[in-house]
PDB file of N, CA, C and O in Angstrom:
ATOM      1  N   MET A   1      75.164 -15.129  68.568  1.00 89.00           N
ATOM      2  CA  MET A   1      75.231 -14.306  67.379  1.00 89.00           C
ATOM      3  C   MET A   1      74.924 -15.255  66.128  1.00 89.00           C
ATOM      4  O   MET A   1      75.114 -16.330  66.032  1.00 89.00           O
ATOM      5  N   THR A   2      73.955 -14.572  65.411  1.00 93.00           N
ATOM      6  CA  THR A   2      73.352 -15.432  64.205  1.00 93.00           C
ATOM      7  C   THR A   2      74.527 -15.283  63.098  1.00 93.00           C
ATOM      8  O   THR A   2      75.373 -14.441  63.113  1.00 93.00           O
ATOM      9  N   ASP A   3      74.204 -16.145  62.016  1.00 93.00           N
ATOM     10  CA  ASP A   3      75.143 -16.337  60.894  1.00 93.00           C
ATOM     11  C   ASP A   3      74.780 -14.722  60.124  1.00 93.00           C
ATOM     12  O   ASP A   3      76.027 -14.391  59.714  1.00 93.00           O
ATOM     13  N   GLN A   4      73.811 -14.303  60.251  1.00 93.00           N
ATOM     14  CA  GLN A   4      73.662 -12.906  59.518  1.00 93.00           C
ATOM     15  C   GLN A   4      74.399 -11.866  60.298  1.00 93.00           C
ATOM     16  O   GLN A   4      75.188 -10.969  59.744  1.00 93.00           O
ATOM     17  N   GLU A   5      74.508 -11.804  61.509  1.00 93.00           N
ATOM     18  CA  GLU A   5      75.121 -11.007  62.436  1.00 93.00           C
ATOM     19  C   GLU A   5      76.771 -11.023  62.073  1.00 93.00           C
ATOM     20  O   GLU A   5      77.416 -10.169  61.905  1.00 93.00           O
ATOM     21  N   ARG A   6      77.030 -12.296  62.092  1.00 94.00           N
ATOM     22  CA  ARG A   6      78.567 -12.610  61.716  1.00 94.00           C
ATOM     23  C   ARG A   6      78.910 -12.093  60.355  1.00 94.00           C
ATOM     24  O   ARG A   6      79.896 -11.471  60.162  1.00 94.00           O
ATOM     25  N   MET A   7      78.040 -12.112  59.346  1.00 94.00           N
ATOM     26  CA  MET A   7      78.393 -11.907  57.997  1.00 94.00           C
ATOM     27  C   MET A   7      78.347 -10.296  57.997  1.00 94.00           C
ATOM     28  O   MET A   7      79.355  -9.657  57.346  1.00 94.00           O
ATOM     29  N   THR A   8      77.481  -9.704  58.779  1.00 92.00           N
ATOM     30  CA  THR A   8      77.407  -8.176  58.550  1.00 92.00           C
ATOM     31  C   THR A   8      78.711  -7.645  59.514  1.00 92.00           C
ATOM     32  O   THR A   8      79.535  -6.626  58.875  1.00 92.00           O
ATOM     33  N   ASP A   9      79.081  -8.185  60.403  1.00 95.00           N
ATOM     34  CA  ASP A   9      80.442  -7.817  61.068  1.00 95.00           C
ATOM     35  C   ASP A   9      81.556  -8.209  60.138  1.00 95.00           C
ATOM     36  O   ASP A   9      82.301  -7.115  60.055  1.00 95.00           O
ATOM     37  N   LEU A  10      81.795  -9.206  59.533  1.00 94.00           N
ATOM     38  CA  LEU A  10      82.846  -9.460  58.574  1.00 94.00           C
ATOM     39  C   LEU A  10      82.722  -8.412  57.320  1.00 94.00           C
ATOM     40  O   LEU A  10      83.833  -7.865  57.085  1.00 94.00           O
ATOM     41  N   ILE A  11      81.607  -8.092  57.025  1.00 94.00           N
ATOM     42  CA  ILE A  11      81.573  -6.843  55.968  1.00 94.00           C
ATOM     43  C   ILE A  11      82.225  -5.616  56.516  1.00 94.00           C
ATOM     44  O   ILE A  11      82.890  -4.941  55.854  1.00 94.00           O
ATOM     45  N   PHE A  12      81.585  -5.301  57.580  1.00 94.00           N
ATOM     46  CA  PHE A  12      81.862  -3.950  58.177  1.00 94.00           C
ATOM     47  C   PHE A  12      83.466  -4.209  58.480  1.00 94.00           C
ATOM     48  O   PHE A  12      84.267  -2.958  58.167  1.00 94.00           O
ATOM     49  N   CYS A  13      83.944  -5.107  58.855  1.00 94.00           N
ATOM     50  CA  CYS A  13      85.483  -5.250  59.184  1.00 94.00           C
ATOM     51  C   CYS A  13      86.316  -5.060  57.995  1.00 94.00           C
ATOM     52  O   CYS A  13      87.351  -4.382  57.988  1.00 94.00           O
ATOM     53  N   GLU A  14      85.845  -5.618  56.899  1.00 95.00           N
ATOM     54  CA  GLU A  14      86.732  -5.382  55.507  1.00 95.00           C
ATOM     55  C   GLU A  14      86.620  -4.093  55.131  1.00 95.00           C
ATOM     56  O   GLU A  14      87.572  -3.600  54.538  1.00 95.00           O
ATOM     57  N   LYS A  15      85.327  -3.436  55.173  1.00 94.00           N
ATOM     58  CA  LYS A  15      85.152  -2.152  54.788  1.00 94.00           C
ATOM     59  C   LYS A  15      86.234  -1.155  55.562  1.00 94.00           C
ATOM     60  O   LYS A  15      87.074  -0.337  54.868  1.00 94.00           O
ATOM     61  N   LYS A  16      86.363  -1.356  56.977  1.00 96.00           N
ATOM     62  CA  LYS A  16      87.399  -0.632  57.676  1.00 96.00           C
ATOM     63  C   LYS A  16      88.760  -0.914  57.417  1.00 96.00           C
ATOM     64  O   LYS A  16      89.583  -0.081  57.299  1.00 96.00           O
ATOM     65  N   MET A  17      89.153  -2.277  57.078  1.00 95.00           N
ATOM     66  CA  MET A  17      90.301  -2.676  56.752  1.00 95.00           C
ATOM     67  C   MET A  17      90.805  -1.937  55.350  1.00 95.00           C
ATOM     68  O   MET A  17      91.932  -1.642  55.252  1.00 95.00           O
ATOM     69  N   SER A  18      89.770  -2.046  54.330  1.00 96.00           N
ATOM     70  CA  SER A  18      90.049  -1.303  53.062  1.00 96.00           C
ATOM     71  C   SER A  18      90.422   0.150  53.347  1.00 96.00           C
ATOM     72  O   SER A  18      91.271   0.541  52.846  1.00 96.00           O
ATOM     73  N   ASP A  19      89.623   0.718  54.215  1.00 96.00           N
ATOM     74  CA  ASP A  19      89.914   2.246  54.348  1.00 96.00           C
ATOM     75  C   ASP A  19      91.512   2.403  55.011  1.00 96.00           C
ATOM     76  O   ASP A  19      92.079   3.276  54.565  1.00 96.00           O
ATOM     77  N   ASN A  20      91.749   1.519  55.939  1.00 96.00           N
ATOM     78  CA  ASN A  20      93.058   1.767  56.588  1.00 96.00           C
ATOM     79  C   ASN A  20      94.174   1.416  55.559  1.00 96.00           C
ATOM     80  O   ASN A  20      95.186   1.981  55.273  1.00 96.00           O
ATOM     81  N   TYR A  21      93.924   0.296  54.618  1.00 96.00           N
ATOM     82  CA  TYR A  21      95.040  -0.055  53.683  1.00 96.00           C
ATOM     83  C   TYR A  21      95.058   1.186  52.614  1.00 96.00           C
ATOM     84  O   TYR A  21      96.213   1.499  52.254  1.00 96.00           O
ATOM     85  N   SER A  22      93.973   1.661  52.268  1.00 96.00           N
ATOM     86  CA  SER A  22      94.018   2.913  51.312  1.00 96.00           C
ATOM     87  C   SER A  22      95.070   4.072  51.900  1.00 96.00           C
ATOM     88  O   SER A  22      95.794   4.635  51.225  1.00 96.00           O
ATOM     89  N   ILE A  23      94.560   4.404  53.119  1.00 96.00           N
ATOM     90  CA  ILE A  23      95.300   5.487  53.834  1.00 96.00           C
ATOM     91  C   ILE A  23      96.958   5.008  53.890  1.00 96.00           C
ATOM     92  O   ILE A  23      97.747   5.974  53.657  1.00 96.00           O
ATOM     93  N   TRP A  24      97.048   3.877  54.485  1.00 96.00           N
ATOM     94  CA  TRP A  24      98.743   3.450  54.759  1.00 96.00           C
ATOM     95  C   TRP A  24      99.309   3.675  53.460  1.00 96.00           C
ATOM     96  O   TRP A  24     100.497   3.917  53.326  1.00 96.00           O
ATOM     97  N   ALA A  25      98.612   2.996  52.396  1.00 96.00           N
ATOM     98  CA  ALA A  25      99.556   3.062  51.086  1.00 96.00           C
ATOM     99  C   ALA A  25      99.699   4.316  50.502  1.00 96.00           C
ATOM    100  O   ALA A  25     100.892   4.722  49.973  1.00 96.00           O
ATOM    101  N   SER A  26      98.627   5.411  50.725  1.00 96.00           N
ATOM    102  CA  SER A  26      98.945   6.645  50.204  1.00 96.00           C
ATOM    103  C   SER A  26      99.835   7.578  50.964  1.00 96.00           C
ATOM    104  O   SER A  26     100.373   8.301  50.526  1.00 96.00           O
ATOM    105  N   GLU A  27     100.079   7.160  52.129  1.00 96.00           N
ATOM    106  CA  GLU A  27     101.062   7.829  52.955  1.00 96.00           C
ATOM    107  C   GLU A  27     102.325   7.124  53.301  1.00 96.00           C
ATOM    108  O   GLU A  27     103.187   7.733  53.994  1.00 96.00           O
ATOM    109  N   CYS A  28     102.686   6.008  52.420  1.00 94.00           N
ATOM    110  CA  CYS A  28     103.921   5.171  52.772  1.00 94.00           C
ATOM    111  C   CYS A  28     104.893   5.636  51.808  1.00 94.00           C
ATOM    112  O   CYS A  28     104.792   5.948  50.553  1.00 94.00           O
ATOM    113  N   THR A  29     106.270   5.968  52.236  1.00 95.00           N
ATOM    114  CA  THR A  29     107.143   6.340  51.417  1.00 95.00           C
ATOM    115  C   THR A  29     108.068   5.257  51.081  1.00 95.00           C
ATOM    116  O   THR A  29     108.835   5.369  50.045  1.00 95.00           O
ATOM    117  N   ASN A  30     107.891   4.140  51.627  1.00 97.00           N
ATOM    118  CA  ASN A  30     108.703   2.873  51.187  1.00 97.00           C
ATOM    119  C   ASN A  30     107.809   2.206  49.875  1.00 97.00           C
ATOM    120  O   ASN A  30     106.743   1.810  50.306  1.00 97.00           O
ATOM    121  N   THR A  31     108.487   2.086  48.835  1.00 96.00           N
ATOM    122  CA  THR A  31     107.780   1.604  47.795  1.00 96.00           C
ATOM    123  C   THR A  31     107.251   0.129  47.847  1.00 96.00           C
ATOM    124  O   THR A  31     106.166  -0.296  47.456  1.00 96.00           O
ATOM    125  N   GLN A  32     108.136  -0.749  48.486  1.00 97.00           N
ATOM    126  CA  GLN A  32     107.829  -2.135  48.718  1.00 97.00           C
ATOM    127  C   GLN A  32     106.619  -2.212  49.572  1.00 97.00           C
ATOM    128  O   GLN A  32     105.745  -2.951  49.344  1.00 97.00           O
ATOM    129  N   LEU A  33     106.799  -1.630  50.692  1.00 97.00           N
ATOM    130  CA  LEU A  33     105.704  -1.481  51.822  1.00 97.00           C
ATOM    131  C   LEU A  33     104.401  -0.907  51.123  1.00 97.00           C
ATOM    132  O   LEU A  33     103.290  -1.574  51.405  1.00 97.00           O
ATOM    133  N   ARG A  34     104.433   0.180  50.408  1.00 97.00           N
ATOM    134  CA  ARG A  34     103.206   0.664  49.562  1.00 97.00           C
ATOM    135  C   ARG A  34     102.482  -0.474  48.760  1.00 97.00           C
ATOM    136  O   ARG A  34     101.341  -0.666  48.783  1.00 97.00           O
ATOM    137  N   ASP A  35     103.536  -1.061  48.001  1.00 97.00           N
ATOM    138  CA  ASP A  35     102.895  -2.071  47.234  1.00 97.00           C
ATOM    139  C   ASP A  35     102.264  -3.318  47.923  1.00 97.00           C
ATOM    140  O   ASP A  35     101.213  -3.765  47.513  1.00 97.00           O
ATOM    141  N   THR A  36     102.871  -3.668  49.001  1.00 97.00           N
ATOM    142  CA  THR A  36     102.112  -4.560  49.953  1.00 97.00           C
ATOM    143  C   THR A  36     100.818  -4.089  50.394  1.00 97.00           C
ATOM    144  O   THR A  36      99.877  -4.861  50.350  1.00 97.00           O
ATOM    145  N   PHE A  37     100.591  -2.776  50.810  1.00 96.00           N
ATOM    146  CA  PHE A  37      99.460  -2.300  51.131  1.00 96.00           C
ATOM    147  C   PHE A  37      98.318  -2.319  50.106  1.00 96.00           C
ATOM    148  O   PHE A  37      97.285  -2.694  50.124  1.00 96.00           O
ATOM    149  N   LEU A  38      98.759  -2.090  48.804  1.00 97.00           N
ATOM    150  CA  LEU A  38      97.932  -2.087  47.732  1.00 97.00           C
ATOM    151  C   LEU A  38      97.356  -3.472  47.365  1.00 97.00           C
ATOM    152  O   LEU A  38      96.266  -3.757  47.193  1.00 97.00           O
ATOM    153  N   ASP A  39      98.417  -4.435  47.553  1.00 97.00           N
ATOM    154  CA  ASP A  39      97.984  -5.809  47.285  1.00 97.00           C
ATOM    155  C   ASP A  39      96.913  -6.297  48.300  1.00 97.00           C
ATOM    156  O   ASP A  39      96.065  -6.944  48.060  1.00 97.00           O
ATOM    157  N   LEU A  40      97.202  -5.816  49.677  1.00 97.00           N
ATOM    158  CA  LEU A  40      96.122  -6.173  50.663  1.00 97.00           C
ATOM    159  C   LEU A  40      94.866  -5.477  50.541  1.00 97.00           C
ATOM    160  O   LEU A  40      93.831  -5.981  50.654  1.00 97.00           O
ATOM    161  N   LEU A  41      94.938  -4.381  49.973  1.00 96.00           N
ATOM    162  CA  LEU A  41      93.745  -3.466  49.656  1.00 96.00           C
ATOM    163  C   LEU A  41      92.882  -4.379  48.629  1.00 96.00           C
ATOM    164  O   LEU A  41      91.752  -4.466  48.581  1.00 96.00           O
ATOM    165  N   ASN A  42      93.530  -4.560  47.611  1.00 97.00           N
ATOM    166  CA  ASN A  42      92.962  -5.434  46.482  1.00 97.00           C
ATOM    167  C   ASN A  42      92.295  -6.623  47.006  1.00 97.00           C
ATOM    168  O   ASN A  42      91.232  -6.933  46.551  1.00 97.00           O
ATOM    169  N   GLN A  43      93.025  -7.344  47.890  1.00 97.00           N
ATOM    170  CA  GLN A  43      92.458  -8.537  48.455  1.00 97.00           C
ATOM    171  C   GLN A  43      91.177  -8.323  49.056  1.00 97.00           C
ATOM    172  O   GLN A  43      90.328  -9.066  49.265  1.00 97.00           O
ATOM    173  N   SER A  44      91.278  -7.315  49.952  1.00 96.00           N
ATOM    174  CA  SER A  44      90.206  -6.931  50.925  1.00 96.00           C
ATOM    175  C   SER A  44      89.135  -6.627  50.271  1.00 96.00           C
ATOM    176  O   SER A  44      88.014  -7.089  50.273  1.00 96.00           O
ATOM    177  N   HIS A  45      89.224  -5.805  48.996  1.00 95.00           N
ATOM    178  CA  HIS A  45      87.955  -5.541  48.064  1.00 95.00           C
ATOM    179  C   HIS A  45      87.529  -6.783  47.424  1.00 95.00           C
ATOM    180  O   HIS A  45      86.138  -7.019  47.371  1.00 95.00           O
ATOM    181  N   LYS A  46      88.159  -7.808  47.206  1.00 97.00           N
ATOM    182  CA  LYS A  46      87.844  -9.082  46.523  1.00 97.00           C
ATOM    183  C   LYS A  46      87.199  -9.902  47.666  1.00 97.00           C
ATOM    184  O   LYS A  46      85.908 -10.404  47.397  1.00 97.00           O
ATOM    185  N   THR A  47      87.665  -9.735  49.021  1.00 96.00           N
ATOM    186  CA  THR A  47      87.005 -10.605  50.119  1.00 96.00           C
ATOM    187  C   THR A  47      85.628  -9.847  50.473  1.00 96.00           C
ATOM    188  O   THR A  47      84.575 -10.512  50.562  1.00 96.00           O
ATOM    189  N   GLN A  48      85.552  -8.430  50.391  1.00 94.00           N
ATOM    190  CA  GLN A  48      84.519  -7.707  50.760  1.00 94.00           C
ATOM    191  C   GLN A  48      83.215  -7.965  49.614  1.00 94.00           C
ATOM    192  O   GLN A  48      81.968  -8.135  49.884  1.00 94.00           O
ATOM    193  N   THR A  49      83.677  -8.015  48.391  1.00 95.00           N
ATOM    194  CA  THR A  49      82.744  -8.462  47.331  1.00 95.00           C
ATOM    195  C   THR A  49      81.958  -9.668  47.419  1.00 95.00           C
ATOM    196  O   THR A  49      80.819  -9.918  47.380  1.00 95.00           O
ATOM    197  N   ASP A  50      82.993 -10.825  47.741  1.00 96.00           N
ATOM    198  CA  ASP A  50      82.432 -12.243  48.032  1.00 96.00           C
ATOM    199  C   ASP A  50      81.591 -12.263  49.156  1.00 96.00           C
ATOM    200  O   ASP A  50      80.368 -12.817  49.225  1.00 96.00           O
ATOM    201  N   LEU A  51      81.946 -11.543  50.431  1.00 95.00           N
ATOM    202  CA  LEU A  51      80.863 -11.371  51.590  1.00 95.00           C
ATOM    203  C   LEU A  51      79.675 -10.575  51.111  1.00 95.00           C
ATOM    204  O   LEU A  51      78.527 -11.063  51.462  1.00 95.00           O
ATOM    205  N   PHE A  52      79.715  -9.597  50.546  1.00 93.00           N
ATOM    206  CA  PHE A  52      78.514  -8.792  50.189  1.00 93.00           C
ATOM    207  C   PHE A  52      77.641  -9.675  49.099  1.00 93.00           C
ATOM    208  O   PHE A  52      76.311  -9.873  49.299  1.00 93.00           O
ATOM    209  N   GLN A  53      78.143 -10.482  48.100  1.00 94.00           N
ATOM    210  CA  GLN A  53      77.373 -11.181  47.330  1.00 94.00           C
ATOM    211  C   GLN A  53      76.667 -12.305  47.927  1.00 94.00           C
ATOM    212  O   GLN A  53      75.537 -12.686  47.822  1.00 94.00           O
ATOM    213  N   THR A  54      77.489 -13.006  48.842  1.00 95.00           N
ATOM    214  CA  THR A  54      76.915 -14.123  49.694  1.00 95.00           C
ATOM    215  C   THR A  54      75.635 -13.538  50.745  1.00 95.00           C
ATOM    216  O   THR A  54      74.432 -14.117  50.630  1.00 95.00           O
ATOM    217  N   ALA A  55      75.889 -12.304  51.252  1.00 95.00           N
ATOM    218  CA  ALA A  55      74.903 -11.750  52.027  1.00 95.00           C
ATOM    219  C   ALA A  55      73.657 -11.358  51.325  1.00 95.00           C
ATOM    220  O   ALA A  55      72.421 -11.477  51.651  1.00 95.00           O
ATOM    221  N   GLN A  56      74.079 -10.806  50.209  1.00 92.00           N
ATOM    222  CA  GLN A  56      72.669 -10.498  49.200  1.00 92.00           C
ATOM    223  C   GLN A  56      71.906 -11.732  48.951  1.00 92.00           C
ATOM    224  O   GLN A  56      70.654 -11.481  48.735  1.00 92.00           O
ATOM    225  N   GLN A  57      72.591 -12.732  48.317  1.00 93.00           N
ATOM    226  CA  GLN A  57      72.039 -13.947  47.959  1.00 93.00           C
ATOM    227  C   GLN A  57      71.157 -14.585  49.119  1.00 93.00           C
ATOM    228  O   GLN A  57      70.084 -15.108  48.773  1.00 93.00           O
ATOM    229  N   LYS A  58      71.690 -14.291  50.387  1.00 94.00           N
ATOM    230  CA  LYS A  58      70.769 -14.936  51.525  1.00 94.00           C
ATOM    231  C   LYS A  58      69.748 -13.895  51.951  1.00 94.00           C
ATOM    232  O   LYS A  58      68.879 -14.197  52.768  1.00 94.00           O
ATOM    233  N   GLY A  59      69.650 -12.842  51.437  1.00 92.00           N
ATOM    234  CA  GLY A  59      68.659 -11.724  51.606  1.00 92.00           C
ATOM    235  C   GLY A  59      68.965 -10.781  52.917  1.00 92.00           C
ATOM    236  O   GLY A  59      68.118 -10.286  53.374  1.00 92.00           O
ATOM    237  N   TRP A  60      70.333 -11.043  53.241  1.00 92.00           N
ATOM    238  CA  TRP A  60      70.638 -10.244  54.470  1.00 92.00           C
ATOM    239  C   TRP A  60      71.158  -8.965  54.264  1.00 92.00           C
ATOM    240  O   TRP A  60      71.539  -8.146  55.060  1.00 92.00           O
ATOM    241  N   TYR A  61      71.386  -8.578  52.876  1.00 85.00           N
ATOM    242  CA  TYR A  61      71.978  -7.141  52.744  1.00 85.00           C
ATOM    243  C   TYR A  61      71.317  -6.704  51.636  1.00 85.00           C
ATOM    244  O   TYR A  61      71.345  -7.079  50.377  1.00 85.00           O
ATOM    245  N   LYS A  62      70.293  -5.816  51.892  1.00 81.00           N
ATOM    246  CA  LYS A  62      69.351  -5.282  50.965  1.00 81.00           C
ATOM    247  C   LYS A  62      70.128  -3.926  50.229  1.00 81.00           C
ATOM    248  O   LYS A  62      70.731  -3.156  50.668  1.00 81.00           O
ATOM    249  N   THR A  63      70.029  -3.717  49.031  1.00 80.00           N
ATOM    250  CA  THR A  63      70.276  -2.484  48.145  1.00 80.00           C
ATOM    251  C   THR A  63      69.234  -2.067  47.630  1.00 80.00           C
ATOM    252  O   THR A  63      68.097  -2.538  47.522  1.00 80.00           O
ATOM    253  N   ILE A  64      69.328  -0.664  47.363  1.00 79.00           N
ATOM    254  CA  ILE A  64      68.366   0.136  46.730  1.00 79.00           C
ATOM    255  C   ILE A  64      68.184  -0.139  45.324  1.00 79.00           C
ATOM    256  O   ILE A  64      69.187  -0.491  44.771  1.00 79.00           O
ATOM    257  N   PRO A  65      67.137  -0.159  44.664  1.00 82.00           N
ATOM    258  CA  PRO A  65      66.753  -0.515  43.157  1.00 82.00           C
ATOM    259  C   PRO A  65      67.682   0.435  42.352  1.00 82.00           C
ATOM    260  O   PRO A  65      67.835   1.617  42.801  1.00 82.00           O
ATOM    261  N   GLN A  66      68.080   0.076  41.195  1.00 82.00           N
ATOM    262  CA  GLN A  66      68.813   0.919  40.247  1.00 82.00           C
ATOM    263  C   GLN A  66      67.840   2.131  39.880  1.00 82.00           C
ATOM    264  O   GLN A  66      66.720   1.898  39.341  1.00 82.00           O
ATOM    265  N   ALA A  67      68.505   3.214  39.844  1.00 80.00           N
ATOM    266  CA  ALA A  67      67.596   4.413  39.378  1.00 80.00           C
ATOM    267  C   ALA A  67      67.477   4.340  37.790  1.00 80.00           C
ATOM    268  O   ALA A  67      68.279   3.880  37.184  1.00 80.00           O
ATOM    269  N   GLN A  68      66.221   4.912  37.518  1.00 87.00           N
ATOM    270  CA  GLN A  68      65.770   5.068  36.122  1.00 87.00           C
ATOM    271  C   GLN A  68      66.873   6.259  35.609  1.00 87.00           C
ATOM    272  O   GLN A  68      66.956   7.039  36.242  1.00 87.00           O
ATOM    273  N   PRO A  69      66.912   6.101  34.050  1.00 86.00           N
ATOM    274  CA  PRO A  69      67.909   7.020  33.623  1.00 86.00           C
ATOM    275  C   PRO A  69      67.440   8.534  33.683  1.00 86.00           C
ATOM    276  O   PRO A  69      68.054   9.419  33.804  1.00 86.00           O
ATOM    277  N   ASP A  70      65.976   8.694  33.609  1.00 87.00           N
ATOM    278  CA  ASP A  70      65.510  10.023  33.815  1.00 87.00           C
ATOM    279  C   ASP A  70      65.638  10.503  35.266  1.00 87.00           C
ATOM    280  O   ASP A  70      65.841  11.955  35.340  1.00 87.00           O
ATOM    281  N   MET A  71      65.747   9.649  36.204  1.00 86.00           N
ATOM    282  CA  MET A  71      65.956  10.275  37.600  1.00 86.00           C
ATOM    283  C   MET A  71      67.431  10.523  37.728  1.00 86.00           C
ATOM    284  O   MET A  71      67.755  11.602  38.605  1.00 86.00           O
ATOM    285  N   VAL A  72      68.281   9.783  37.159  1.00 86.00           N
ATOM    286  CA  VAL A  72      69.696  10.095  37.282  1.00 86.00           C
ATOM    287  C   VAL A  72      69.912  11.480  36.532  1.00 86.00           C
ATOM    288  O   VAL A  72      70.617  12.358  37.156  1.00 86.00           O
ATOM    289  N   GLN A  73      69.474  11.805  35.251  1.00 88.00           N
ATOM    290  CA  GLN A  73      69.474  13.081  34.642  1.00 88.00           C
ATOM    291  C   GLN A  73      68.995  14.149  35.601  1.00 88.00           C
ATOM    292  O   GLN A  73      69.503  15.200  35.816  1.00 88.00           O
ATOM    293  N   GLN A  74      67.748  13.891  36.179  1.00 88.00           N
ATOM    294  CA  GLN A  74      67.040  14.963  37.148  1.00 88.00           C
ATOM    295  C   GLN A  74      68.042  15.327  38.305  1.00 88.00           C
ATOM    296  O   GLN A  74      68.284  16.492  38.514  1.00 88.00           O
ATOM    297  N   ALA A  75      68.653  14.365  38.897  1.00 85.00           N
ATOM    298  CA  ALA A  75      69.407  14.558  39.986  1.00 85.00           C
ATOM    299  C   ALA A  75      70.896  15.206  39.530  1.00 85.00           C
ATOM    300  O   ALA A  75      71.228  16.258  40.076  1.00 85.00           O
ATOM    301  N   TYR A  76      71.132  14.807  38.268  1.00 87.00           N
ATOM    302  CA  TYR A  76      72.393  15.442  37.849  1.00 87.00           C
ATOM    303  C   TYR A  76      72.340  16.952  37.501  1.00 87.00           C
ATOM    304  O   TYR A  76      72.853  17.952  37.917  1.00 87.00           O
ATOM    305  N   GLN A  77      71.094  17.155  36.977  1.00 87.00           N
ATOM    306  CA  GLN A  77      70.707  18.830  36.589  1.00 87.00           C
ATOM    307  C   GLN A  77      70.599  19.554  37.942  1.00 87.00           C
ATOM    308  O   GLN A  77      70.931  20.524  38.120  1.00 87.00           O
ATOM    309  N   GLN A  78      69.866  18.886  39.086  1.00 86.00           N
ATOM    310  CA  GLN A  78      69.768  19.458  40.231  1.00 86.00           C
ATOM    311  C   GLN A  78      71.080  19.853  41.010  1.00 86.00           C
ATOM    312  O   GLN A  78      71.197  21.067  41.249  1.00 86.00           O
ATOM    313  N   PHE A  79      71.972  18.786  40.942  1.00 84.00           N
ATOM    314  CA  PHE A  79      73.183  19.119  41.666  1.00 84.00           C
ATOM    315  C   PHE A  79      74.344  19.695  40.789  1.00 84.00           C
ATOM    316  O   PHE A  79      75.235  20.444  41.429  1.00 84.00           O
ATOM    317  N   SER A  80      74.373  19.721  39.610  1.00 83.00           N
ATOM    318  CA  SER A  80      75.426  20.393  38.735  1.00 83.00           C
ATOM    319  C   SER A  80      75.145  22.003  38.739  1.00 83.00           C
ATOM    320  O   SER A  80      76.207  22.713  38.729  1.00 83.00           O
ATOM    321  N   SER A  81      73.950  22.381  39.012  1.00 78.00           N
ATOM    322  CA  SER A  81      73.724  23.760  39.207  1.00 78.00           C
ATOM    323  C   SER A  81      74.295  24.395  40.520  1.00 78.00           C
ATOM    324  O   SER A  81      74.520  25.580  40.662  1.00 78.00           O
ATOM    325  N   GLN A  82      74.544  23.479  41.610  1.00 75.00           N
ATOM    326  CA  GLN A  82      75.048  23.807  42.846  1.00 75.00           C
ATOM    327  C   GLN A  82      76.664  23.626  43.004  1.00 75.00           C
ATOM    328  O   GLN A  82      77.225  24.102  43.831  1.00 75.00           O
ATOM    329  N   ALA A  83      77.323  23.245  41.731  1.00 63.00           N
ATOM    330  CA  ALA A  83      78.679  22.887  41.749  1.00 63.00           C
ATOM    331  C   ALA A  83      79.301  24.184  41.638  1.00 63.00           C
ATOM    332  O   ALA A  83      79.021  25.288  41.182  1.00 63.00           O
ATOM    333  N   PRO A  84      80.486  24.439  42.558  1.00 68.00           N
ATOM    334  CA  PRO A  84      81.322  25.643  42.554  1.00 68.00           C
ATOM    335  C   PRO A  84      81.975  25.998  41.101  1.00 68.00           C
ATOM    336  O   PRO A  84      82.417  24.955  40.563  1.00 68.00           O
ATOM    337  N   ASN A  85      81.990  27.037  40.691  1.00 61.00           N
ATOM    338  CA  ASN A  85      82.750  27.507  39.436  1.00 61.00           C
ATOM    339  C   ASN A  85      84.234  27.319  39.427  1.00 61.00           C
ATOM    340  O   ASN A  85      84.973  27.448  40.260  1.00 61.00           O
TER     341      ASN A  85
END
């Protein structure tokens, strides 16, 4: 397994754990336990960001370029007409 594959696996694991912590926190009836899940969620997001930035710096995680404002406005107009009333 290459370093890039390991990094990708770590990123996907953190994404899944973030999903789980979010669900568990929202469905938790015990305040202390919910707060613990929220703390874990926050830490998971920080770890995920660190992994993402490292992978991006190494060229292992490509993102799409930022959309131009006119393209954003065009998409907004297209989809806002489809919104339910």
